[in-house]
Amino acid sequence: MSEERFGEFVAVRRHEQGHVAELVLDRPKAMNAVSTEMARSIAGACTALGEDRDVRVVVLTSTHERAFCVGADLKERNSFSDADLLRQRPVTRGAYTGVLELPVPTVAAVHGFALGGGFELALACDVIVADRTAVVGLPEVSVGVIPGGGGTQLLPRRVGAARAAELIFSARRVEAAEAGELGLVDQLVEEGRDREAALALAARIAGNSPVGLRAAKRALRLGQGLDLRAGLEVEDAAWRTTAFSGDRAEGVAAFNERRKPQWPGE
């Protein structure tokens, strides 16, 4: 496994087997609170991962034992003028949209606190794996703002408008068991196993066609919110990018020859 640093607080680990990369939040002294510098690093790491054709799945992980990410760095923001906050906005948006717009499947491995912007980073992923220590929530209205990293749009897409409204308006924290019941997380595992389970899921996903994975993600994301007819057109366009690919030819041949595919990735 190789590791590349993006600034002081973010790392990318590329696993030698399986085409899986980890996007690692590594600011343990602040429980991964997202500062301006850290946001810029997350965005830079996402750009690099999106351009790496060898990566088929990204797993978002944390090095802190008791937290995935506690959200925005409010200590930093306490020193900001209005002009500072306005200048910071496109930088922080770049971190959340960087994760959201990764072209490959993404899995968040959540333990401990995933609050505010921390939960929004997880929501930007396609699948959330959480252990039983997880506590999630969007408490922004309790400090005078709103979820600004995609929470007001991503949460209702997961759990419906009314449920999202209750969670955002109340600013309450939700513990793991209830989070699983409400669909705030997708897979619950025993304490300390979130990264292991997320990497195992990523390895399974990464065994499939890279062309197919990217096209399927594109169809899933672009089709959200469209009526059925428009969504089916999105699906058809994505299907056409796979139908005449080398991956499709290899997949059909491998199936008929009863062997494991050797994906060309094109």
CSV table of C-alpha atoms in Angstrom, one decimal:
chain,number,residue,atom,x,y,z
A,1,MET,CA,0.0,0.0,0.0
A,2,SER,CA,1.3,3.4,-0.9
A,3,GLU,CA,0.4,6.7,0.7
A,4,GLU,CA,0.4,10.2,-0.8
A,5,ARG,CA,-0.2,13.3,1.4
A,6,PHE,CA,-2.4,16.2,0.4
A,7,GLY,CA,-1.3,18.9,2.9
A,8,GLU,CA,-1.0,18.2,6.6
A,9,PHE,CA,-4.5,16.7,7.2
A,10,VAL,CA,-5.4,14.5,4.2
A,11,ALA,CA,-3.9,11.3,2.8
A,12,VAL,CA,-4.7,9.0,-0.1
A,13,ARG,CA,-3.8,5.4,0.4
A,14,ARG,CA,-3.7,3.2,-2.8
A,15,HIS,CA,-4.0,-0.5,-2.0
A,16,GLU,CA,-1.8,-2.7,-4.1
A,17,GLN,CA,-4.5,-5.2,-4.8
A,18,GLY,CA,-8.1,-4.5,-5.9
A,19,HIS,CA,-8.1,-1.0,-7.4
A,20,VAL,CA,-9.3,0.5,-4.1
A,21,ALA,CA,-8.1,3.9,-2.7
A,22,GLU,CA,-8.7,5.4,0.7
A,23,LEU,CA,-9.3,9.1,1.2
A,24,VAL,CA,-8.1,9.5,4.8
A,25,LEU,CA,-9.2,12.3,7.1
A,26,ASP,CA,-6.2,12.8,9.3
A,27,ARG,CA,-6.5,15.8,11.7
A,28,PRO,CA,-6.8,13.9,14.9
A,29,LYS,CA,-6.0,16.8,17.3
A,30,ALA,CA,-9.2,18.5,16.1
A,31,MET,CA,-11.4,15.4,15.6
A,32,ASN,CA,-11.1,16.0,11.8
A,33,ALA,CA,-12.8,19.4,12.0
A,34,VAL,CA,-12.7,20.8,8.5
A,35,SER,CA,-10.6,23.9,8.4
A,36,THR,CA,-9.9,26.0,5.2
A,37,GLU,CA,-6.6,24.1,4.7
A,38,MET,CA,-8.2,20.7,5.2
A,39,ALA,CA,-11.1,21.5,2.8
A,40,ARG,CA,-8.6,22.6,0.1
A,41,SER,CA,-6.7,19.3,0.7
A,42,ILE,CA,-9.9,17.2,0.4
A,43,ALA,CA,-10.7,18.9,-2.9
A,44,GLY,CA,-7.2,18.3,-4.2
A,45,ALA,CA,-7.2,14.7,-3.2
A,46,CYS,CA,-10.6,14.2,-5.0
A,47,THR,CA,-9.3,15.7,-8.2
A,48,ALA,CA,-6.3,13.3,-8.2
A,49,LEU,CA,-8.5,10.3,-7.4
A,50,GLY,CA,-11.0,11.3,-10.1
A,51,GLU,CA,-8.2,11.4,-12.7
A,52,ASP,CA,-6.7,8.1,-11.7
A,53,ARG,CA,-8.1,5.5,-14.1
A,54,ASP,CA,-6.7,2.7,-12.0
A,55,VAL,CA,-9.0,3.5,-9.0
A,56,ARG,CA,-12.4,1.8,-9.2
A,57,VAL,CA,-13.7,2.5,-5.6
A,58,VAL,CA,-12.9,5.2,-3.0
A,59,VAL,CA,-13.3,4.6,0.7
A,60,LEU,CA,-13.6,7.6,3.0
A,61,THR,CA,-12.0,6.9,6.4
A,62,SER,CA,-10.8,8.6,9.5
A,63,THR,CA,-7.7,8.1,11.7
A,64,HIS,CA,-9.3,9.4,14.8
A,65,GLU,CA,-10.5,6.7,17.2
A,66,ARG,CA,-13.6,8.5,18.4
A,67,ALA,CA,-14.7,10.5,15.4
A,68,PHE,CA,-15.2,10.4,11.7
A,69,CYS,CA,-15.5,14.1,11.4
A,70,VAL,CA,-17.1,16.7,13.7
A,71,GLY,CA,-17.9,19.2,10.9
A,72,ALA,CA,-16.6,22.7,10.3
A,73,ASP,CA,-13.8,24.1,12.3
A,74,LEU,CA,-15.8,26.6,14.4
A,75,LYS,CA,-12.7,27.7,16.3
A,76,GLU,CA,-11.3,28.9,13.0
A,77,ARG,CA,-14.6,30.5,12.0
A,78,ASN,CA,-14.9,32.3,15.3
A,79,SER,CA,-12.0,34.5,14.2
A,80,PHE,CA,-13.5,35.2,10.7
A,81,SER,CA,-14.9,38.5,9.5
A,82,ASP,CA,-17.9,38.4,7.2
A,83,ALA,CA,-15.4,38.8,4.3
A,84,ASP,CA,-13.3,35.9,5.5
A,85,LEU,CA,-16.3,33.7,5.6
A,86,LEU,CA,-17.4,34.7,2.1
A,87,ARG,CA,-13.9,34.0,0.8
A,88,GLN,CA,-13.9,30.6,2.5
A,89,ARG,CA,-17.2,29.5,1.0
A,90,PRO,CA,-16.0,28.3,-2.4
A,91,VAL,CA,-13.1,26.4,-0.7
A,92,THR,CA,-15.3,24.5,1.6
A,93,ARG,CA,-17.9,23.8,-1.2
A,94,GLY,CA,-15.0,22.4,-3.2
A,95,ALA,CA,-14.4,19.7,-0.5
A,96,TYR,CA,-18.0,18.5,-0.4
A,97,THR,CA,-18.5,18.6,-4.2
A,98,GLY,CA,-15.2,16.9,-4.7
A,99,VAL,CA,-16.4,13.9,-2.8
A,100,LEU,CA,-19.9,14.0,-4.3
A,101,GLU,CA,-18.6,14.2,-7.9
A,102,LEU,CA,-16.0,11.4,-7.7
A,103,PRO,CA,-16.8,9.4,-10.9
A,104,VAL,CA,-16.4,6.0,-9.1
A,105,PRO,CA,-18.4,4.4,-6.3
A,106,THR,CA,-17.6,5.7,-2.9
A,107,VAL,CA,-18.1,4.2,0.6
A,108,ALA,CA,-17.9,6.1,3.9
A,109,ALA,CA,-16.5,4.2,6.9
A,110,VAL,CA,-18.1,6.0,9.9
A,111,HIS,CA,-17.4,5.6,13.6
A,112,GLY,CA,-17.9,8.0,16.5
A,113,PHE,CA,-19.1,11.5,15.7
A,114,ALA,CA,-20.1,12.4,12.2
A,115,LEU,CA,-21.8,15.7,12.7
A,116,GLY,CA,-22.6,18.7,10.5
A,117,GLY,CA,-20.1,18.8,7.6
A,118,GLY,CA,-18.7,15.5,8.8
A,119,PHE,CA,-22.0,13.8,8.1
A,120,GLU,CA,-22.3,15.7,4.9
A,121,LEU,CA,-19.0,14.2,3.7
A,122,ALA,CA,-20.5,10.8,4.4
A,123,LEU,CA,-23.8,11.7,2.7
A,124,ALA,CA,-21.8,12.6,-0.4
A,125,CYS,CA,-20.7,9.0,-0.6
A,126,ASP,CA,-22.8,6.3,-2.4
A,127,VAL,CA,-22.9,3.9,0.6
A,128,ILE,CA,-22.3,4.6,4.4
A,129,VAL,CA,-21.0,1.8,6.6
A,130,ALA,CA,-21.1,2.6,10.3
A,131,ASP,CA,-20.1,0.9,13.5
A,132,ARG,CA,-22.2,0.9,16.6
A,133,THR,CA,-20.4,3.9,18.1
A,134,ALA,CA,-21.6,6.2,15.3
A,135,VAL,CA,-23.5,9.3,16.2
A,136,VAL,CA,-24.7,11.3,13.2
A,137,GLY,CA,-26.6,14.5,12.7
A,138,LEU,CA,-26.9,17.9,11.1
A,139,PRO,CA,-26.9,20.4,14.0
A,140,GLU,CA,-26.1,23.6,12.0
A,141,VAL,CA,-29.3,25.5,12.9
A,142,SER,CA,-28.2,25.3,16.6
A,143,VAL,CA,-25.3,27.5,15.7
A,144,GLY,CA,-27.1,29.9,13.5
A,145,VAL,CA,-26.5,28.5,10.0
A,146,ILE,CA,-27.9,25.7,7.8
A,147,PRO,CA,-26.2,22.5,6.4
A,148,GLY,CA,-24.1,24.0,3.7
A,149,GLY,CA,-22.2,21.0,2.4
A,150,GLY,CA,-25.1,19.4,0.6
A,151,GLY,CA,-27.1,18.2,3.7
A,152,THR,CA,-30.4,19.9,2.8
A,153,GLN,CA,-30.3,18.2,-0.6
A,154,LEU,CA,-28.7,14.8,0.1
A,155,LEU,CA,-30.5,14.0,3.3
A,156,PRO,CA,-34.1,14.2,1.9
A,157,ARG,CA,-33.0,12.0,-1.0
A,158,ARG,CA,-32.0,9.4,1.5
A,159,VAL,CA,-34.9,9.6,4.0
A,160,GLY,CA,-37.6,11.7,2.5
A,161,ALA,CA,-38.5,15.4,2.9
A,162,ALA,CA,-40.4,15.2,6.2
A,163,ARG,CA,-37.9,13.0,8.0
A,164,ALA,CA,-35.0,15.3,6.8
A,165,ALA,CA,-36.9,18.3,8.0
A,166,GLU,CA,-37.4,16.9,11.4
A,167,LEU,CA,-33.7,16.0,11.7
A,168,ILE,CA,-32.4,19.3,10.4
A,169,PHE,CA,-34.9,21.5,12.3
A,170,SER,CA,-34.4,19.7,15.6
A,171,ALA,CA,-30.6,19.6,15.2
A,172,ARG,CA,-30.6,16.3,17.1
A,173,ARG,CA,-27.9,13.7,17.2
A,174,VAL,CA,-28.9,10.2,16.1
A,175,GLU,CA,-27.1,7.2,17.5
A,176,ALA,CA,-26.1,4.2,15.4
A,177,ALA,CA,-29.1,1.9,16.0
A,178,GLU,CA,-31.7,4.6,15.1
A,179,ALA,CA,-29.5,5.8,12.2
A,180,GLY,CA,-29.7,2.3,10.8
A,181,GLU,CA,-33.5,2.2,11.2
A,182,LEU,CA,-34.0,5.6,9.6
A,183,GLY,CA,-31.7,4.9,6.6
A,184,LEU,CA,-29.2,7.5,7.6
A,185,VAL,CA,-26.5,4.8,7.3
A,186,ASP,CA,-26.7,1.7,5.1
A,187,GLN,CA,-24.8,-1.0,6.9
A,188,LEU,CA,-24.2,-1.3,10.7
A,189,VAL,CA,-21.3,-3.4,11.9
A,190,GLU,CA,-19.7,-4.1,15.3
A,191,GLU,CA,-17.6,-1.5,17.0
A,192,GLY,CA,-14.3,-1.0,15.4
A,193,ARG,CA,-15.2,-2.8,12.2
A,194,ASP,CA,-16.4,0.1,10.0
A,195,ARG,CA,-13.1,0.5,8.0
A,196,GLU,CA,-12.7,-3.3,7.6
A,197,ALA,CA,-16.3,-3.7,6.4
A,198,ALA,CA,-16.1,-0.7,4.1
A,199,LEU,CA,-12.9,-2.0,2.5
A,200,ALA,CA,-14.4,-5.4,2.1
A,201,LEU,CA,-17.4,-4.0,0.3
A,202,ALA,CA,-15.1,-1.8,-1.8
A,203,ALA,CA,-13.0,-4.8,-2.8
A,204,ARG,CA,-16.2,-6.6,-3.9
A,205,ILE,CA,-17.3,-3.6,-6.0
A,206,ALA,CA,-13.9,-3.2,-7.5
A,207,GLY,CA,-14.0,-6.7,-9.0
A,208,ASN,CA,-16.6,-5.5,-11.5
A,209,SER,CA,-16.1,-3.6,-14.7
A,210,PRO,CA,-14.6,-0.1,-14.2
A,211,VAL,CA,-16.5,1.1,-17.3
A,212,GLY,CA,-19.7,-0.4,-15.9
A,213,LEU,CA,-19.2,1.1,-12.5
A,214,ARG,CA,-18.6,4.6,-13.7
A,215,ALA,CA,-21.6,4.4,-16.1
A,216,ALA,CA,-23.9,3.0,-13.4
A,217,LYS,CA,-22.9,5.7,-11.0
A,218,ARG,CA,-23.5,8.4,-13.6
A,219,ALA,CA,-26.9,7.0,-14.4
A,220,LEU,CA,-27.9,6.8,-10.7
A,221,ARG,CA,-26.7,10.3,-9.9
A,222,LEU,CA,-28.0,12.1,-13.0
A,223,GLY,CA,-31.4,10.3,-12.9
A,224,GLN,CA,-32.2,11.4,-9.4
A,225,GLY,CA,-35.2,13.8,-9.3
A,226,LEU,CA,-36.1,13.3,-13.0
A,227,ASP,CA,-39.4,11.8,-14.1
A,228,LEU,CA,-39.3,8.2,-15.2
A,229,ARG,CA,-39.1,8.9,-18.9
A,230,ALA,CA,-36.2,11.4,-18.6
A,231,GLY,CA,-34.5,9.0,-16.2
A,232,LEU,CA,-34.7,6.2,-18.7
A,233,GLU,CA,-33.0,8.4,-21.3
A,234,VAL,CA,-30.2,9.0,-18.8
A,235,GLU,CA,-29.9,5.3,-18.3
A,236,ASP,CA,-29.9,4.6,-22.1
A,237,ALA,CA,-27.1,7.1,-22.6
A,238,ALA,CA,-25.1,5.4,-19.8
A,239,TRP,CA,-25.8,2.0,-21.3
A,240,ARG,CA,-24.5,3.1,-24.7
A,241,THR,CA,-21.1,4.0,-23.1
A,242,THR,CA,-20.8,0.4,-21.9
A,243,ALA,CA,-22.4,-1.6,-24.7
A,244,PHE,CA,-19.6,-1.1,-27.2
A,245,SER,CA,-16.7,-1.1,-24.7
A,246,GLY,CA,-13.9,-3.5,-24.3
A,247,ASP,CA,-15.2,-4.3,-20.8
A,248,ARG,CA,-18.5,-5.5,-22.3
A,249,ALA,CA,-16.7,-7.7,-24.8
A,250,GLU,CA,-14.5,-9.1,-22.0
A,251,GLY,CA,-17.3,-9.6,-19.6
A,252,VAL,CA,-19.4,-11.6,-22.1
A,253,ALA,CA,-16.4,-13.7,-23.1
A,254,ALA,CA,-15.4,-14.4,-19.5
A,255,PHE,CA,-19.0,-15.5,-18.7
A,256,ASN,CA,-19.1,-17.9,-21.6
A,257,GLU,CA,-15.6,-19.3,-20.9
A,258,ARG,CA,-16.4,-19.6,-17.1
A,259,ARG,CA,-13.4,-17.5,-16.1
A,260,LYS,CA,-12.7,-14.3,-14.1
A,261,PRO,CA,-12.8,-11.2,-16.4
A,262,GLN,CA,-9.6,-9.3,-17.1
A,263,TRP,CA,-11.1,-5.9,-17.5
A,264,PRO,CA,-9.4,-3.6,-20.0
A,265,GLY,CA,-11.1,-0.6,-18.4
A,266,GLU,CA,-12.2,0.9,-21.7
